[in-house]
Coordinates of C-alpha atoms and ligand atoms in Angstrom, one line a residue:
X879 CA 113.6 66.6 55.6
X880 CA 114.3 65.2 59.1
X881 CA 111.8 63.5 61.3
X882 CA 111.2 66.4 63.5
X883 CA 110.3 68.7 60.4
X884 CA 108.0 66.0 59.1
X885 CA 106.4 65.7 62.6
X886 CA 106.0 69.6 62.8
X887 CA 104.4 69.6 59.4
X888 CA 102.0 67.0 60.2
X889 CA 101.0 68.7 63.4
X890 CA 100.6 72.0 61.5
X891 CA 98.4 70.1 59.1
X892 CA 96.5 68.7 61.9
X893 CA 96.0 72.2 63.3
X894 CA 94.7 73.6 60.1
X895 CA 92.0 70.9 60.5
X896 CA 90.5 72.5 63.5
X897 CA 89.2 75.2 61.1
X898 CA 86.0 74.4 59.2
X899 CA 84.1 75.8 56.4
X900 CA 81.2 78.2 57.1
X901 CA 78.5 75.7 56.5
X902 CA 80.1 73.2 59.1
X903 CA 79.3 75.6 62.1
X904 CA 76.5 74.1 63.9
X905 CA 73.2 76.2 63.4
X906 CA 72.8 76.9 67.3
X907 CA 76.2 78.7 67.5
X908 CA 75.8 80.7 64.2
X909 CA 75.0 84.5 64.6
X910 CA 71.9 85.6 62.8
X911 CA 74.0 87.7 60.1
X912 CA 76.6 90.4 60.1
X913 CA 76.0 92.8 63.0
X914 CA 76.5 96.4 61.7
X915 CA 76.4 98.9 64.3
X916 CA 75.3 102.3 63.1
X917 CA 74.2 103.8 66.3
X918 CA 75.7 104.7 69.5
X919 CA 74.0 106.0 72.8
X920 CA 74.8 109.6 73.8
X921 CA 72.7 112.2 75.8
X922 CA 69.7 109.8 76.0
X923 CA 69.6 109.2 72.3
X924 CA 70.5 106.4 69.8
X925 CA 72.5 108.6 67.5
X926 CA 72.9 107.6 63.8
X927 CA 76.5 107.2 62.6
X928 CA 77.4 107.5 59.1
X929 CA 81.2 108.1 59.2
X930 CA 84.1 105.3 59.4
X931 CA 83.5 101.9 60.7
X932 CA 85.8 99.4 62.1
X933 CA 85.4 95.9 60.7
X934 CA 85.2 93.1 63.1
X935 CA 87.0 89.9 62.3
X936 CA 86.5 87.0 64.5
X937 CA 89.6 84.8 65.6
X938 CA 87.8 81.9 64.1
X939 CA 88.9 81.4 60.5
X940 CA 87.0 79.5 57.9
X941 CA 88.4 77.2 55.5
X942 CA 88.2 78.7 51.8
X943 CA 89.4 77.0 48.7
X944 CA 92.7 79.0 48.8
X945 CA 93.2 79.8 52.5
X946 CA 92.0 80.2 55.8
X947 CA 90.2 83.6 56.3
X948 CA 89.2 85.2 59.6
X949 CA 85.2 85.6 59.5
X950 CA 83.9 89.1 59.1
X951 CA 81.3 89.4 61.9
X952 CA 80.2 92.8 61.6
X953 CA 81.1 96.7 62.1
X954 CA 81.1 99.3 64.7
X955 CA 81.4 103.0 64.4
X956 CA 84.9 104.8 64.6
X957 CA 83.7 108.2 66.1
X958 CA 85.8 111.2 66.6
X959 CA 86.9 113.3 69.4
X960 CA 83.9 115.5 68.6
X961 CA 81.4 112.8 69.5
X962 CA 83.4 111.9 72.5
X963 CA 83.3 115.5 73.7
X964 CA 79.7 115.5 73.1
X965 CA 79.1 112.4 75.1
X966 CA 81.2 113.8 77.8
X967 CA 79.0 117.0 77.9
X968 CA 76.0 114.8 78.2
X969 CA 77.3 112.9 81.2
X970 CA 78.4 116.3 82.8
X971 CA 75.0 117.7 82.2
X972 CA 73.3 114.6 83.7
X973 CA 75.6 114.8 86.9
X974 CA 74.7 118.7 86.9
X975 CA 77.5 119.1 89.8
X976 CA 75.7 116.5 91.8
X977 CA 72.2 118.1 91.4
X978 CA 71.0 116.0 88.6
X979 CA 68.1 113.6 88.7
X980 CA 70.3 110.4 88.9
X981 CA 72.8 111.4 91.6
X982 CA 70.1 112.8 93.9
X983 CA 67.7 109.9 93.4
X984 CA 67.0 107.7 96.4
X985 CA 69.1 104.5 96.5
X986 CA 65.9 102.3 96.4
X987 CA 64.9 104.0 92.9
X988 CA 68.4 103.6 91.6
X989 CA 68.3 99.9 92.5
X990 CA 65.1 99.4 90.7
X991 CA 66.6 101.2 87.6
X992 CA 69.4 98.6 87.8
X993 CA 67.1 95.5 88.3
X994 CA 65.1 96.8 85.3
X995 CA 68.1 96.9 83.4
X996 CA 69.2 93.5 84.3
X997 CA 66.0 92.0 83.4
X998 CA 66.4 93.4 79.9
X999 CA 70.0 92.3 79.8
X1000 CA 69.0 88.7 80.5
X1001 CA 66.5 88.8 77.5
X1002 CA 69.6 89.5 75.3
X1003 CA 71.6 86.5 76.7
X1004 CA 71.8 84.4 73.6
X1005 CA 73.0 87.0 71.3
X1006 CA 75.5 88.5 73.7
X1007 CA 77.0 85.1 74.7
X1008 CA 77.4 84.2 70.8
X1009 CA 79.1 87.6 70.3
X1010 CA 81.5 86.9 73.3
X1011 CA 82.4 83.6 71.4
X1012 CA 82.8 85.2 68.0
X1013 CA 84.4 88.3 68.9
X1014 CA 87.1 87.0 71.4
X1015 CA 87.2 83.2 70.6
X1016 CA 86.1 82.3 74.2
X1017 CA 84.6 78.8 74.4
X1018 CA 80.9 78.8 74.2
X1019 CA 80.7 77.1 77.8
X1020 CA 83.0 79.9 79.3
X1021 CA 81.2 82.8 77.4
X1022 CA 77.9 81.6 79.2
X1023 CA 79.7 81.5 82.4
X1024 CA 80.9 85.0 81.8
X1025 CA 77.5 86.2 81.1
X1026 CA 76.0 84.3 84.2
X1027 CA 78.8 85.5 86.5
X1028 CA 78.1 89.0 85.5
X1029 CA 74.3 88.8 86.1
X1030 CA 75.4 87.3 89.6
X1031 CA 77.7 90.0 90.2
X1032 CA 75.1 92.7 89.5
X1033 CA 72.4 91.0 91.9
X1034 CA 75.1 90.7 94.6
X1035 CA 76.0 94.3 93.9
X1036 CA 72.3 95.3 94.7
X1037 CA 72.4 93.2 97.8
X1038 CA 75.5 94.8 99.1
X1039 CA 74.1 98.2 98.3
X1040 CA 70.9 97.5 100.2
X1041 CA 73.1 96.4 103.1
X1042 CA 75.3 99.6 102.9
X1043 CA 72.1 101.7 102.7
X1044 CA 70.3 100.0 105.7
X1045 CA 73.4 100.8 107.8
X1046 CA 73.3 104.4 106.8
X1047 CA 69.5 104.7 107.4
X1048 CA 70.1 105.9 110.9
X1049 CA 71.5 108.9 112.9
X1050 CA 74.7 108.8 114.9
X1051 CA 75.3 111.0 118.0
X1052 CA 78.7 111.8 119.2
X1053 CA 79.8 114.7 121.4
X1054 CA 76.3 116.5 121.1
X1055 CA 76.3 116.3 117.3
X1056 CA 74.1 114.3 115.3
X1057 CA 74.8 112.9 111.9
X1058 CA 73.6 110.9 109.0
X1059 CA 76.5 109.3 107.0
X1060 CA 76.2 108.0 103.6
X1061 CA 78.0 107.2 100.5
X1062 CA 77.6 109.9 97.6
X1063 CA 78.8 109.7 94.0
X1064 CA 81.9 111.2 92.8
X1065 CA 80.8 112.6 89.4
X1066 CA 81.6 111.6 85.8
X1067 CA 83.2 108.2 85.3
X1068 CA 85.4 107.2 82.2
X1069 CA 85.0 103.3 82.2
X1070 CA 87.0 101.1 79.8
X1071 CA 86.9 97.4 79.9
X1072 CA 89.5 94.6 78.7
X1073 CA 89.0 92.2 75.8
X1074 CA 89.5 89.1 77.9
X1075 CA 86.4 89.5 79.9
X1076 CA 84.8 92.2 77.8
X1077 CA 81.4 91.9 79.6
X1078 CA 82.3 90.8 83.0
X1079 CA 85.2 92.9 83.9
X1080 CA 83.7 95.9 82.2
X1081 CA 80.6 95.4 84.4
X1082 CA 82.4 95.1 87.6
X1083 CA 83.2 98.6 87.2
X1084 CA 80.3 100.1 85.3
X1085 CA 77.6 98.7 87.4
X1086 CA 78.9 99.9 90.8
X1087 CA 79.7 103.4 89.2
X1088 CA 76.1 103.6 88.0
X1089 CA 74.4 102.4 90.9
X1090 CA 76.3 104.8 93.2
X1091 CA 74.9 107.7 91.3
X1092 CA 77.8 108.7 89.1
X1093 CA 77.2 109.4 85.4
X1094 CA 79.2 107.4 82.7
X1095 CA 81.2 107.6 79.5
X1096 CA 81.8 104.0 78.4
X1097 CA 84.3 102.8 76.0
X1098 CA 83.9 99.2 74.9
X1099 CA 87.1 97.2 74.5
X1100 CA 88.5 96.9 71.0
X1101 CA 88.0 93.3 70.8
X1102 CA 84.6 92.8 72.3
X1103 CA 82.6 95.8 71.3
X1104 CA 79.9 94.5 69.3
X1105 CA 78.6 92.3 72.3
X1106 CA 77.6 95.4 74.0
X1107 CA 75.4 96.7 71.2
X1108 CA 72.3 94.7 72.1
X1109 CA 72.5 96.5 75.7
X1110 CA 72.3 100.0 74.5
X1111 CA 68.5 100.2 74.3
X1112 CA 68.2 98.8 77.7
X1113 CA 70.8 101.5 79.0
X1114 CA 68.7 104.1 77.2
X1115 CA 65.4 102.8 78.6
X1116 CA 66.4 102.2 82.1
X1117 CA 68.4 105.2 83.0
X1118 CA 67.7 108.9 82.9
X1119 CA 69.0 110.7 79.9
X1120 CA 72.9 111.1 79.7
X1121 CA 73.7 108.9 82.6
X1122 CA 75.1 106.1 80.4
X1123 CA 76.9 107.4 77.4
X1124 CA 78.9 105.2 74.9
X1125 CA 82.0 106.4 73.1
X1126 CA 83.6 104.6 70.0
X1127 CA 86.7 105.1 68.2
X1128 CA 90.4 104.7 68.4
X1129 CA 91.3 105.2 72.2
X1130 CA 94.4 107.4 71.3
X1131 CA 92.3 109.7 69.2
X1132 CA 89.3 110.4 71.7
X1133 CA 90.4 109.5 75.1
X1134 CA 93.3 112.2 75.7
X1135 CA 91.1 115.2 75.0
X1136 CA 88.4 113.9 77.6
X1137 CA 91.0 113.6 80.2
X1138 CA 92.7 117.1 79.4
X1139 CA 89.2 118.6 79.7
X1140 CA 89.6 118.1 83.5
X1141 CA 85.9 116.9 83.5
X1142 CA 86.4 113.2 84.2
X1143 CA 86.3 112.6 88.1
X1144 CA 86.8 108.8 87.9
X1145 CA 89.0 106.9 85.5
X1146 CA 88.4 103.2 85.7
X1147 CA 90.3 100.9 83.3
X1148 CA 91.1 97.3 83.1
X1149 CA 94.2 97.2 81.0
X1150 CA 97.6 98.3 80.7
X1151 CA 99.7 100.3 83.3
X1152 CA 101.2 102.3 80.5
X1153 CA 98.0 103.5 79.1
X1154 CA 96.8 104.2 82.7
X1155 CA 99.9 106.2 83.5
X1156 CA 99.7 108.2 80.4
X1157 CA 95.9 109.0 80.9
X1158 CA 96.3 110.2 84.4
X1159 CA 99.0 112.5 83.8
X1160 CA 96.8 114.3 81.2
X1161 CA 94.2 115.4 83.8
X1162 CA 94.9 119.1 84.5
X1163 CA 93.8 118.7 88.2
X1164 CA 95.2 115.3 89.1
X1165 CA 94.0 115.5 92.7
X1166 CA 90.5 115.6 91.5
X1167 CA 90.9 112.4 89.7
X1168 CA 90.2 109.0 91.4
X1169 CA 91.5 106.0 89.6
X1170 CA 90.2 102.5 90.1
X1171 CA 92.5 100.3 87.9
X1172 CA 93.1 96.8 87.1
X1173 CA 96.5 96.4 85.4
X1174 CA 99.2 94.2 84.3
X1175 CA 100.3 91.2 86.3
X1176 CA 102.8 88.4 86.0
X1177 CA 101.7 86.0 88.8
X1178 CA 104.1 83.3 89.8
X1179 CA 103.6 79.8 91.1
X1180 CA 106.2 78.6 93.5
X1181 CA 106.3 74.8 93.7
X1182 CA 108.6 73.6 96.4
X1183 CA 110.2 70.3 97.1
X1184 CA 107.2 69.5 99.5
X1185 CA 104.6 69.9 96.6
X1186 CA 102.1 67.5 95.4
X1187 CA 103.4 67.2 92.2
X1188 CA 100.3 66.0 90.5
X1189 CA 98.1 68.7 91.9
X1190 CA 100.7 71.5 91.0
X1191 CA 100.9 70.4 87.5
X1192 CA 97.1 70.4 87.2
X1193 CA 96.6 73.7 88.8
X1194 CA 99.4 75.2 86.7
X1195 CA 97.8 74.0 83.5
X1196 CA 94.5 75.7 84.8
X1197 CA 96.3 78.9 85.9
X1198 CA 98.2 79.5 82.8
X1199 CA 96.1 78.2 80.0
X1200 CA 92.5 78.9 81.0
X1201 CA 91.2 81.1 78.2
X1202 CA 94.6 80.7 76.5
X1203 CA 96.4 82.2 79.2
X1204 CA 94.6 85.6 78.5
X1205 CA 93.7 86.3 82.1
X1206 CA 95.3 89.1 84.1
X1207 CA 95.2 86.6 87.2
X1208 CA 96.9 83.8 84.9
X1209 CA 100.1 82.0 86.3
X1210 CA 102.7 83.5 84.0
X1211 CA 106.0 82.3 85.5
X1212 CA 106.3 78.9 87.4
X1213 CA 109.3 78.5 89.8
X1214 CA 109.8 74.8 90.6
X1215 CA 112.3 73.3 93.0
X1216 CA 115.3 71.7 91.2
X1217 CA 114.8 68.4 93.1
X1218 CA 111.4 67.8 91.6
X1219 CA 111.7 69.8 88.4
X1220 CA 111.9 66.7 85.9
X1221 CA 109.0 64.9 87.4
X1222 CA 107.0 68.3 87.5
X1223 CA 107.8 68.9 83.9
X1224 CA 106.7 65.3 82.8
X1225 CA 103.5 65.6 84.5
X1226 CA 102.9 69.4 83.1
X1227 CA 103.6 68.1 79.8
X1228 CA 101.2 65.2 80.1
X1229 CA 98.4 67.6 81.5
X1230 CA 99.1 70.0 78.5
X1231 CA 98.8 67.2 76.1
X1232 CA 95.2 66.3 77.5
X1233 CA 93.7 69.7 76.6
X1234 CA 91.4 69.8 73.8
X1235 CA 92.1 72.3 71.1
X1236 CA 89.5 73.4 68.5
X1237 CA 86.8 75.8 67.6
X1238 CA 84.9 77.6 70.5
X1239 CA 81.7 75.9 70.2
X1240 CA 83.1 72.4 70.6
X1241 CA 82.1 70.6 73.7
X1242 CA 85.0 70.3 76.2
X1243 CA 87.4 72.6 74.1
X1244 CA 90.0 74.3 76.2
X1245 CA 92.4 75.8 73.6
X1246 CA 90.8 78.1 71.0
X1247 CA 91.9 81.0 68.4
X1248 CA 93.4 84.2 69.8
X1249 CA 91.7 87.5 69.0
X1250 CA 94.6 89.9 69.0
X1251 CA 96.0 89.8 65.2
X1252 CA 99.8 90.2 66.3
X1253 CA 99.7 87.8 69.3
X1254 CA 100.9 84.6 67.6
X1255 CA 103.9 86.5 66.2
X1256 CA 104.8 88.0 69.6
X1257 CA 104.6 84.6 71.4
X1258 CA 106.9 83.2 68.6
X1259 CA 109.3 85.9 69.3
X1260 CA 109.3 85.3 73.0
X1261 CA 110.1 81.6 72.3
X1262 CA 112.6 82.5 69.9
X1263 CA 114.3 84.8 72.4
X1264 CA 114.3 82.2 75.1
X1265 CA 115.8 79.7 72.8
X1266 CA 118.7 81.9 71.8
X1267 CA 119.2 82.5 75.7
X1268 CA 119.3 78.8 76.5
X1269 CA 115.8 77.4 76.9
X1270 CA 114.0 74.9 75.0
X1271 CA 110.2 74.2 74.3
X1272 CA 109.9 70.9 76.1
X1273 CA 106.4 69.7 75.2
X1274 CA 105.8 68.1 71.8
X1275 CA 104.4 70.6 69.1
X1276 CA 104.7 73.4 71.7
X1277 CA 104.5 76.8 69.9
X1278 CA 103.1 75.5 66.6
X1279 CA 100.8 78.0 65.2
X1280 CA 98.4 78.2 62.4
X1281 CA 96.8 81.6 61.6
X1282 CA 95.0 82.8 64.9
X1283 CA 95.7 79.5 66.8
X1284 CA 98.9 78.9 69.0
X1285 CA 99.5 75.6 70.5
X1286 CA 100.8 76.1 74.2
X1287 CA 104.5 75.8 74.6
X1288 CA 106.2 74.7 78.0
X1289 CA 109.5 76.8 78.1
X1290 CA 112.5 75.6 80.4
X1291 CA 114.8 76.6 81.9
X1292 CA 113.9 80.3 81.8
X1293 CA 116.3 82.8 83.0
X1294 CA 116.6 86.5 83.7
X1295 CA 117.9 87.3 80.1
X1296 CA 114.7 86.4 78.6
X1297 CA 111.5 88.3 77.8
X1298 CA 109.4 85.7 79.2
X1299 CA 111.2 86.4 82.6
X1300 CA 109.6 89.8 82.8
X1301 CA 107.1 90.4 80.1
X1302 CA 103.3 89.5 80.6
X1303 CA 102.9 87.1 77.7
X1304 CA 99.1 87.0 78.1
X1305 CA 99.0 83.9 76.0
X1306 CA 99.5 80.3 75.8
X1307 CA 103.2 80.0 77.1
X1308 CA 104.2 78.5 80.4
X1309 CA 107.8 79.6 81.3
X1310 CA 109.4 77.4 83.9
X1311 CA 112.4 78.1 86.2
X1312 CA 114.1 75.9 88.5
X1313 CA 115.2 77.3 91.9
X1314 CA 117.2 75.9 94.9
X1315 CA 116.6 78.2 97.6
X1316 CA 113.0 80.1 98.4
X1317 CA 114.8 83.3 98.4
X1318 CA 115.1 83.1 94.6
X1319 CA 111.3 83.4 93.8
X1320 CA 110.9 85.8 96.6
X1321 CA 113.7 87.9 95.2
X1322 CA 112.0 87.9 91.9
X1323 CA 108.8 89.2 93.3
X1324 CA 110.6 91.9 95.1
X1325 CA 112.1 93.2 91.9
X1326 CA 109.0 92.6 89.9
X1327 CA 107.1 95.7 88.7
X1328 CA 103.9 93.5 89.2
X1329 CA 102.3 92.5 92.5
X1330 CA 98.9 91.0 92.0
X1331 CA 98.8 87.3 93.4
X1332 CA 101.1 84.3 93.8
X1333 CA 100.5 80.6 94.2
X1334 CA 102.6 78.5 96.6
X1335 CA 102.4 74.8 96.3
X1336 CA 103.7 72.7 99.2
X1337 CA 102.3 70.4 101.9
X1338 CA 104.9 71.5 104.7
X1339 CA 102.8 73.9 107.0
X1340 CA 106.0 75.2 108.2
X1341 CA 107.3 76.2 104.9
X1342 CA 104.0 77.6 103.7
X1343 CA 103.7 79.7 107.0
X1344 CA 107.3 81.0 106.4
X1345 CA 106.5 82.1 102.9
X1346 CA 103.1 83.6 103.6
X1347 CA 104.4 86.5 105.7
X1348 CA 106.8 87.9 103.3
X1349 CA 104.4 87.1 100.2
X1350 CA 101.4 88.9 101.6
X1351 CA 103.4 92.1 101.5
X1352 CA 104.6 91.7 98.1
X1353 CA 101.3 90.8 96.4
X1354 CA 97.6 91.0 97.4
X1355 CA 96.7 87.3 97.4
X1356 CA 98.5 84.3 98.1
X1357 CA 96.9 81.0 96.9
X1358 CA 97.9 77.9 98.6
X1359 CA 98.0 74.8 96.5
X1360 CA 95.7 76.3 93.8
X1361 CA 95.9 78.5 90.8
X1362 CA 95.5 82.4 91.1
X1363 CA 92.1 83.8 90.3
X1364 CA 89.9 86.7 91.0
X1365 CA 86.9 85.0 92.3
X1366 CA 84.8 84.5 94.4
X1367 CA 83.8 87.9 93.4
X1368 CA 83.0 88.9 97.1
X1369 CA 86.6 88.8 97.9
X1370 CA 88.8 91.9 97.2
X1371 CA 90.5 92.0 94.0
X1372 CA 93.5 94.2 93.7
X1373 CA 97.4 94.5 93.4
X1374 CA 100.4 96.2 94.4
X1375 CA 103.0 98.3 92.2
X1376 CA 101.8 98.5 88.7
X1377 CA 99.0 95.7 89.1
X1378 CA 96.3 97.9 90.3
X1379 CA 94.9 100.9 92.0
X1380 CA 92.1 100.7 94.3
X1381 CA 90.2 97.6 95.2
X1382 CA 87.3 95.6 93.6
X1383 CA 85.0 93.3 94.7
X1384 CA 81.2 93.4 95.2
X1385 CA 81.3 95.5 98.3
X1386 CA 84.9 97.5 97.8
X1387 CA 83.7 98.5 94.3
X1388 CA 80.6 100.2 95.8
X1389 CA 83.2 102.2 98.1
X1390 CA 85.6 102.7 95.3
X1391 CA 83.0 104.7 93.3
X1392 CA 81.7 106.7 96.0
X1393 CA 82.8 109.0 98.8
X1394 CA 81.4 109.4 102.4
X1395 CA 79.2 112.6 102.9
X1396 CA 77.5 113.5 106.0
X1397 CA 74.8 115.9 107.1
X1398 CA 75.5 117.1 110.8
X1399 CA 74.0 119.2 113.4
X1400 CA 74.2 120.3 116.9
X1401 CA 71.8 118.4 118.9
X1402 CA 69.5 120.9 120.2
X1403 CA 65.6 121.3 120.3
X1404 CA 65.5 123.5 117.2
X1405 CA 67.7 121.1 115.1
X1406 CA 65.7 118.0 116.4
X1407 CA 62.5 119.5 115.2
X1408 CA 64.0 120.6 111.9
X1409 CA 65.5 117.1 111.2
X1410 CA 62.3 115.4 112.2
X1411 CA 60.3 117.4 109.8
X1412 CA 62.7 116.7 107.1
X1413 CA 62.7 112.9 107.9
X1414 CA 58.8 112.7 108.4
X1415 CA 57.8 114.6 105.5
X1416 CA 60.4 112.6 103.5
X1417 CA 61.8 115.8 101.9
X1418 CA 65.3 114.7 101.2
X1419 CA 66.7 111.5 99.8
X1420 CA 69.8 111.8 101.8
X1421 CA 68.5 112.8 105.1
X1422 CA 66.2 109.8 105.5
X1423 CA 65.5 106.7 107.7
X1424 CA 63.8 105.1 105.0
X1425 CA 64.8 101.3 105.2
X1426 CA 65.2 99.2 101.9
X1427 CA 63.8 95.7 102.5
Ligands
G3H2495 O1 91.5 89.1 83.7 C1 91.5 89.0 85.0 C2 90.1 88.4 85.4 O2 89.8 89.2 86.5 C3 90.4 87.0 86.0 O3 89.3 86.6 86.7 O4 90.7 84.8 87.7 O5 88.1 84.8 87.7 O6 89.5 84.4 85.7 P1 89.4 85.0 86.9

C-alpha cells in the first residue's frame, strides 16, 4: 500500500470516530424519544392517520458493534391524493371566494392571531431546535439561530404590516374621486419549503401568506417534516378552521392534482426550478396563478488581482461551506485571477483545514453529516468527473467520506467540461477556476441559467465600479468583499433567470402575497355622507380609518 493510501485510510478511520454510540450523546441534546406523527391538520381538525408512514432517519449515525447506522428518529404520515384534495377543499372553503372569516377579518385581528401563534411557537423552541438538528444535521448553534431568526422575521413582518396598514388607513382624493387603497389577499396558497432552512425559509413565505388573509396548504419539506409537528396544535388554536392545512405524502403523488384543480391561486416554493416549471404548467388557468419562488443558484465569487487574499479566502470558506454548502446563497464557483491563484489556494486550503468537523451538538462544529442519502455519492461523482477532465483535489483529505459525512474538497482548475462548472453541487465542494480577464467570469454569468448573487473581491475602487454596472444586470445582489447571503431579512431577496420569481423580504413578501384593491367613489355630498356613515359606524374592515398602534 502506498503512503497516500495509508494516509487516506487513516483519515477515513479518523472520520469514522466522529460518529459515537447512542449513549455518548449528551443528555441535553437527546430527543425525548421517537416522534411518531399520526395526525395532521386539515379543515380545522387534527385528523388521525392510520395508513403508510415515512421513516425519518437522521443524518447522524450511531456506532453499533458491526457498522454505522443512521438513527431512526420517528415517522410521519404518507397521505395520498385524497387527503391532499380534502385539505384543498378546506382551504377553498375557508377562503370562500374572499368572503371567509379570515380574508375579511381586520388587519389588527389577523395580527393578533399571528402574535398568539408566535407565543405558542416560542413555547416549542426546545423540541423544534432539536428536531432541526436531528432531521437535517444542522449544528445545534445554527439550529437555534434558525429558530430565533424565524421569530424575529415574524415580529418584523407584523411591524411591517402595521406600517402598510397605517399608510392605507386614509382616503386619497384625485380628480374628484375619493378612494381608499389597501392590499387584499389572493386566495389559496400552496406553500412548500426547502430542507436546508426547513423552518426559516418555509416561514418566510408561510407567515406573510397567512397574515395577508390567504388560506394555506402547507407541505413540509421531505427532510425537515417532523419539526413542524409540534406547531400543528398552535396553527389549529390560533387561526380559523381551514386557514392552515397540512399535506403529507410524496410530492409527485399529491401535488400535481392540486395544481390541475385550478384552485391554487399562489404557488410558493423554495426548491428546484425544474419542479417549479412542471407544477406551474399543470395549472389549467395559468394567468390566475401567481408564483413566488426561490430556486436554484450557482453564485460565483470573483477574486481579482487586487483582492485582499486573506479576506477572500476566509469569506470563500464561509460562503461555500456554511451548513456544508447547503445554502441556495452559497458560493458554488470561485473565479480567481491567475496572478494570485497559488497564494489564494494556499490560504483557502489552510482556512478549510481549520474547520472543526463532527456531530451537530459539538461546540464550534462547522462541518456535519448530510441529510440527503444520495448526496455523498453525487459529490464523489462530481469530483471524479472533474479529475477525468483535468482537475485535482488540492486539499489534503478533500472528498473523503464516511457514511453521511463528506469532508470538503477544493477542486482546481475547473473548466467548462466539468459538472462542477454548471451544476449546483449544494454540498461541500469548492470549485476554483483561474481567469486572466474579468470578461471570463462575466461571460460565465451571462451564459449561466442562474442569476441570484455574486461576490466581487477587490480593493481597487475603479475595478469594483466597472464590474458593478454589468453585474447588477446579471444577478440580483452584488456583494463587495464578502460572501453571498440572504440577510438582513429586510433586504430584497430575489434572483434572475431560473433563480427566482417574485421578491421576498419582510416588506416585499407582504406585497407578493397580496394585491391592491381599492374602493372609489365620486366625491359628492351623497357619497361623502355614505362613506362617513360606514367609517363612523365601523361597518367595514376595508373601508376604515382605524389606525393600528
Ligand atoms: O438557502 C438559502 C437561504 O435563504 C440562505 O440564507 O444566506 O442567510 O444563509 P442565508
